[in-house]
Amino acid sequence: GQQVMQIPQYQHVQEGEDFTTYCNSSTTLSNIQWYKQRPGGHPVFLIQLVKSGEVKKQKRLTFQFGEAKKNSSLHITATQTTDVGTYFCAGANSGYALNFGKGTSLLVTP
Amino acid sequence: SAVISQKPSRDICQRGTSLTIQCQVDSQVTMMFWYRQQPGQSLTLIATANQGSEATYESGFVIDKFPISRPNLTFSTLTVSNMSPEDSSIYLCSVRTGGFNEQFFGPGTRLTVL
């Protein structure tokens, strides 16, 4: 079945540094979604990418979907302490179910 | 968007007992999902619950262990049966609304089995 791999598992940065997490699927995806989960909280939807090569930005966050629709990345520019949390990618194929990556836990120290 | 509430928010249960978790949504939704998230881990889909039909379970999850009800378009329950310490986890209800794939998650139920 479809597997979604995400790296790194953990990332510790100083405030102001950039951060990137990568997601790779074993199969071609119809779309990929990104979620953020704050410590003690539940996952919150950030964005969905559908088109091959798509790039979307949300303020300091940049999301990319690979040309082959098998990989994606989330890049945060100039991290802030409010960016702390775990970032999950979730891949969807032709079905309705999402396969979540293992997540990247981001720690930002001031 | 959708606002989801779950009851209970947390519970500590004895081995061999069962716990029913309730999920209430503030709008009518077709698809509801139940996930499990063990501490520090990713989300694993247990089953999809559609109103008026049997729930669809993912590999590794069976109806006898995780019976699900979906009596209407705003409510669902998940029962964790004959619990063991390995069932200790956070159980999350999730819904998908409208024509988009965006999923909204409930606050979760933190279950500890002794």
CSV table of C-alpha atoms in Angstrom, one decimal:
chain,number,residue,atom,x,y,z
A,1,GLY,CA,0.0,0.0,0.0
A,2,GLN,CA,0.9,3.6,-0.2
A,3,GLN,CA,3.6,4.8,2.2
A,4,VAL,CA,4.4,8.4,3.0
A,5,MET,CA,7.9,9.0,4.4
A,6,GLN,CA,8.8,12.3,6.1
A,7,ILE,CA,12.2,13.6,7.1
A,8,PRO,CA,13.7,14.8,9.3
A,9,GLN,CA,12.0,13.4,12.4
A,10,TYR,CA,13.1,16.2,14.6
A,11,GLN,CA,14.6,19.7,13.9
A,12,HIS,CA,15.9,22.1,16.4
A,13,VAL,CA,16.6,25.7,15.2
A,14,GLN,CA,17.4,29.1,16.6
A,15,GLU,CA,14.7,31.7,16.1
A,16,GLY,CA,15.3,33.4,12.7
A,17,GLU,CA,16.8,30.3,11.0
A,18,ASP,CA,15.0,28.6,8.2
A,19,PHE,CA,13.4,25.1,8.4
A,20,THR,CA,12.4,22.6,5.8
A,21,THR,CA,10.6,19.2,6.0
A,22,TYR,CA,10.4,16.8,3.2
A,23,CYS,CA,7.7,14.2,2.3
A,24,ASN,CA,8.0,11.3,-0.2
A,25,SER,CA,5.4,8.9,-1.3
A,26,SER,CA,5.9,5.4,-2.7
A,27,THR,CA,3.1,6.1,-5.2
A,28,THR,CA,1.8,9.0,-7.3
A,29,LEU,CA,-0.6,11.2,-5.3
A,30,SER,CA,-3.7,12.9,-6.4
A,31,ASN,CA,-3.0,15.6,-3.8
A,32,ILE,CA,-1.0,16.2,-0.7
A,33,GLN,CA,-2.0,18.1,2.4
A,34,TRP,CA,0.0,19.6,5.3
A,35,TYR,CA,-1.1,19.8,8.9
A,36,LYS,CA,0.4,21.4,12.0
A,37,GLN,CA,-0.1,20.0,15.4
A,38,ARG,CA,0.9,22.1,18.4
A,39,PRO,CA,2.1,20.2,21.6
A,40,GLY,CA,-1.0,18.9,23.3
A,41,GLY,CA,-3.3,19.9,20.4
A,42,HIS,CA,-4.9,18.3,17.4
A,43,PRO,CA,-3.8,18.5,13.8
A,44,VAL,CA,-4.8,21.7,12.0
A,45,PHE,CA,-5.1,21.9,8.2
A,46,LEU,CA,-2.5,24.2,6.6
A,47,ILE,CA,-2.8,23.7,2.8
A,48,GLN,CA,-3.6,21.3,0.0
A,49,LEU,CA,-1.5,20.9,-3.2
A,50,VAL,CA,-3.1,19.3,-6.2
A,51,LYS,CA,-1.1,20.2,-9.4
A,52,SER,CA,2.2,18.9,-10.5
A,53,GLY,CA,5.0,21.4,-9.6
A,54,GLU,CA,2.6,23.5,-7.6
A,55,VAL,CA,4.0,26.1,-5.2
A,56,LYS,CA,1.9,27.9,-2.6
A,57,LYS,CA,2.9,30.4,0.0
A,58,GLN,CA,1.3,31.4,3.3
A,59,LYS,CA,3.3,34.3,4.7
A,60,ARG,CA,6.6,32.7,5.8
A,61,LEU,CA,5.6,29.2,4.7
A,62,THR,CA,6.3,27.8,1.3
A,63,PHE,CA,4.8,24.5,0.1
A,64,GLN,CA,5.9,22.7,-3.0
A,65,PHE,CA,4.5,19.6,-4.8
A,66,GLY,CA,6.9,17.7,-7.0
A,67,GLU,CA,6.6,17.4,-10.8
A,68,ALA,CA,6.0,13.7,-10.4
A,69,LYS,CA,3.4,14.3,-7.6
A,70,LYS,CA,5.4,11.9,-5.3
A,71,ASN,CA,7.2,14.4,-3.1
A,72,SER,CA,6.5,17.6,-1.3
A,73,SER,CA,8.2,20.1,1.0
A,74,LEU,CA,7.4,22.7,3.5
A,75,HIS,CA,9.8,25.5,4.0
A,76,ILE,CA,9.6,28.1,6.8
A,77,THR,CA,11.6,31.2,6.5
A,78,ALA,CA,12.9,33.0,9.6
A,79,THR,CA,11.3,30.7,12.1
A,80,GLN,CA,9.5,32.1,15.2
A,81,THR,CA,8.7,30.5,18.5
A,82,THR,CA,5.1,30.3,17.4
A,83,ASP,CA,6.2,27.8,14.7
A,84,VAL,CA,6.9,25.1,17.3
A,85,GLY,CA,4.9,21.9,16.7
A,86,THR,CA,4.8,18.8,14.6
A,87,TYR,CA,4.3,19.2,10.8
A,88,PHE,CA,2.6,16.3,9.1
A,89,CYS,CA,2.2,15.7,5.4
A,90,ALA,CA,-0.7,13.5,4.3
A,91,GLY,CA,-1.0,12.0,0.9
A,92,ALA,CA,-4.2,11.0,-0.9
A,93,ASN,CA,-4.4,8.8,-3.9
A,94,SER,CA,-7.6,8.1,-5.8
A,95,GLY,CA,-9.4,7.1,-2.7
A,96,TYR,CA,-10.7,9.1,0.2
A,97,ALA,CA,-8.3,8.1,2.9
A,98,LEU,CA,-5.2,10.2,3.9
A,99,ASN,CA,-1.9,8.5,4.7
A,100,PHE,CA,0.0,10.6,7.2
A,101,GLY,CA,3.7,10.8,7.3
A,102,LYS,CA,5.4,10.4,10.7
A,103,GLY,CA,5.8,14.1,11.1
A,104,THR,CA,8.6,16.5,11.7
A,105,SER,CA,8.8,18.0,15.2
A,106,LEU,CA,10.1,21.5,15.1
A,107,LEU,CA,11.6,23.1,18.2
A,108,VAL,CA,12.5,26.8,18.0
A,109,THR,CA,14.6,28.4,20.7
A,110,PRO,CA,14.8,32.1,21.1
B,1,SER,CA,-15.2,24.6,8.4
B,2,ALA,CA,-16.4,22.3,11.1
B,3,VAL,CA,-16.3,22.4,14.8
B,4,ILE,CA,-15.9,19.0,16.4
B,5,SER,CA,-16.3,18.0,20.0
B,6,GLN,CA,-15.3,14.7,21.6
B,7,LYS,CA,-16.3,13.1,24.9
B,8,PRO,CA,-14.6,12.1,27.1
B,9,SER,CA,-11.5,14.3,26.7
B,10,ARG,CA,-9.5,11.7,28.6
B,11,ASP,CA,-10.1,8.6,30.6
B,12,ILE,CA,-8.1,6.0,32.6
B,13,CYS,CA,-9.6,2.5,32.2
B,14,GLN,CA,-8.9,-1.0,33.5
B,15,ARG,CA,-7.8,-3.8,31.3
B,16,GLY,CA,-10.7,-5.8,29.9
B,17,THR,CA,-13.2,-3.0,30.0
B,18,SER,CA,-14.7,-1.0,27.1
B,19,LEU,CA,-14.9,2.7,26.5
B,20,THR,CA,-17.2,4.5,24.1
B,21,ILE,CA,-16.0,7.8,22.6
B,22,GLN,CA,-18.5,10.3,21.2
B,23,CYS,CA,-17.9,12.7,18.4
B,24,GLN,CA,-20.3,15.5,17.6
B,25,VAL,CA,-20.0,17.9,14.7
B,26,ASP,CA,-21.7,21.2,14.3
B,27,SER,CA,-22.8,20.6,10.7
B,28,GLN,CA,-23.9,17.6,8.6
B,29,VAL,CA,-21.1,15.7,7.1
B,30,THR,CA,-21.0,12.6,4.9
B,31,MET,CA,-17.7,11.2,5.9
B,32,MET,CA,-16.3,10.8,9.4
B,33,PHE,CA,-13.0,9.2,10.2
B,34,TRP,CA,-11.5,7.8,13.4
B,35,TYR,CA,-7.8,7.9,13.9
B,36,ARG,CA,-5.4,6.7,16.6
B,37,GLN,CA,-2.3,8.6,17.5
B,38,GLN,CA,0.1,7.1,20.0
B,39,PRO,CA,2.3,9.5,21.9
B,40,GLY,CA,4.8,11.2,19.7
B,41,GLN,CA,3.7,9.2,16.7
B,42,SER,CA,1.7,9.8,13.5
B,43,LEU,CA,-2.0,9.4,12.9
B,44,THR,CA,-3.3,6.0,11.9
B,45,LEU,CA,-6.7,5.7,10.3
B,46,ILE,CA,-8.9,3.1,12.1
B,47,ALA,CA,-12.0,3.4,10.0
B,48,THR,CA,-14.3,5.5,7.9
B,49,ALA,CA,-17.8,5.9,9.1
B,50,ASN,CA,-20.5,6.9,6.7
B,51,GLN,CA,-24.1,7.4,7.7
B,52,GLY,CA,-26.4,4.6,6.8
B,53,SER,CA,-23.7,2.0,6.0
B,54,GLU,CA,-21.2,-0.2,7.8
B,55,ALA,CA,-18.0,1.4,8.7
B,56,THR,CA,-15.0,0.6,6.6
B,57,TYR,CA,-12.0,-0.6,8.6
B,58,GLU,CA,-8.3,-0.3,7.7
B,59,SER,CA,-5.9,-3.1,7.7
B,60,GLY,CA,-5.2,-4.2,11.3
B,61,PHE,CA,-8.4,-2.9,12.7
B,62,VAL,CA,-11.6,-5.0,13.2
B,63,ILE,CA,-15.2,-4.3,14.0
B,64,ASP,CA,-15.2,-6.6,17.1
B,65,LYS,CA,-12.4,-4.5,18.7
B,66,PHE,CA,-13.5,-1.1,17.4
B,67,PRO,CA,-17.3,-1.1,16.8
B,68,ILE,CA,-18.5,2.2,15.3
B,69,SER,CA,-21.9,3.7,15.1
B,70,ARG,CA,-23.0,6.5,12.8
B,71,PRO,CA,-26.7,7.2,13.6
B,72,ASN,CA,-26.9,10.5,11.8
B,73,LEU,CA,-24.9,13.1,9.8
B,74,THR,CA,-23.6,14.9,12.9
B,75,PHE,CA,-22.7,12.2,15.3
B,76,SER,CA,-20.5,9.1,15.6
B,77,THR,CA,-19.2,6.8,18.4
B,78,LEU,CA,-16.1,4.6,18.5
B,79,THR,CA,-15.9,1.9,21.1
B,80,VAL,CA,-12.6,0.4,22.2
B,81,SER,CA,-13.5,-3.0,23.4
B,82,ASN,CA,-11.8,-5.4,25.8
B,83,MET,CA,-9.0,-2.9,26.3
B,84,SER,CA,-5.4,-3.7,27.0
B,85,PRO,CA,-2.5,-1.3,27.8
B,86,GLU,CA,-1.5,-1.4,24.1
B,87,ASP,CA,-4.8,0.5,23.4
B,88,SER,CA,-3.5,3.5,25.3
B,89,SER,CA,-3.5,6.3,22.8
B,90,ILE,CA,-5.2,9.4,21.6
B,91,TYR,CA,-8.3,8.8,19.6
B,92,LEU,CA,-9.3,11.5,17.1
B,93,CYS,CA,-12.5,12.0,15.2
B,94,SER,CA,-12.2,13.8,11.9
B,95,VAL,CA,-14.5,15.0,9.2
B,96,ARG,CA,-14.3,16.2,5.7
B,97,THR,CA,-16.7,18.9,4.5
B,98,GLY,CA,-18.0,20.1,1.2
B,99,GLY,CA,-16.1,19.4,-1.9
B,100,PHE,CA,-12.7,19.9,-0.5
B,101,ASN,CA,-10.3,17.2,0.9
B,102,GLU,CA,-9.5,19.4,4.0
B,103,GLN,CA,-10.0,17.4,7.2
B,104,PHE,CA,-11.0,18.9,10.5
B,105,PHE,CA,-10.0,17.1,13.7
B,106,GLY,CA,-11.7,16.9,17.0
B,107,PRO,CA,-9.6,17.7,20.2
B,108,GLY,CA,-9.0,14.0,20.8
B,109,THR,CA,-9.7,11.5,23.6
B,110,ARG,CA,-6.6,10.5,25.6
B,111,LEU,CA,-7.0,7.0,26.8
B,112,THR,CA,-4.8,5.3,29.3
B,113,VAL,CA,-5.4,1.6,30.0
B,114,LEU,CA,-3.9,0.1,33.2
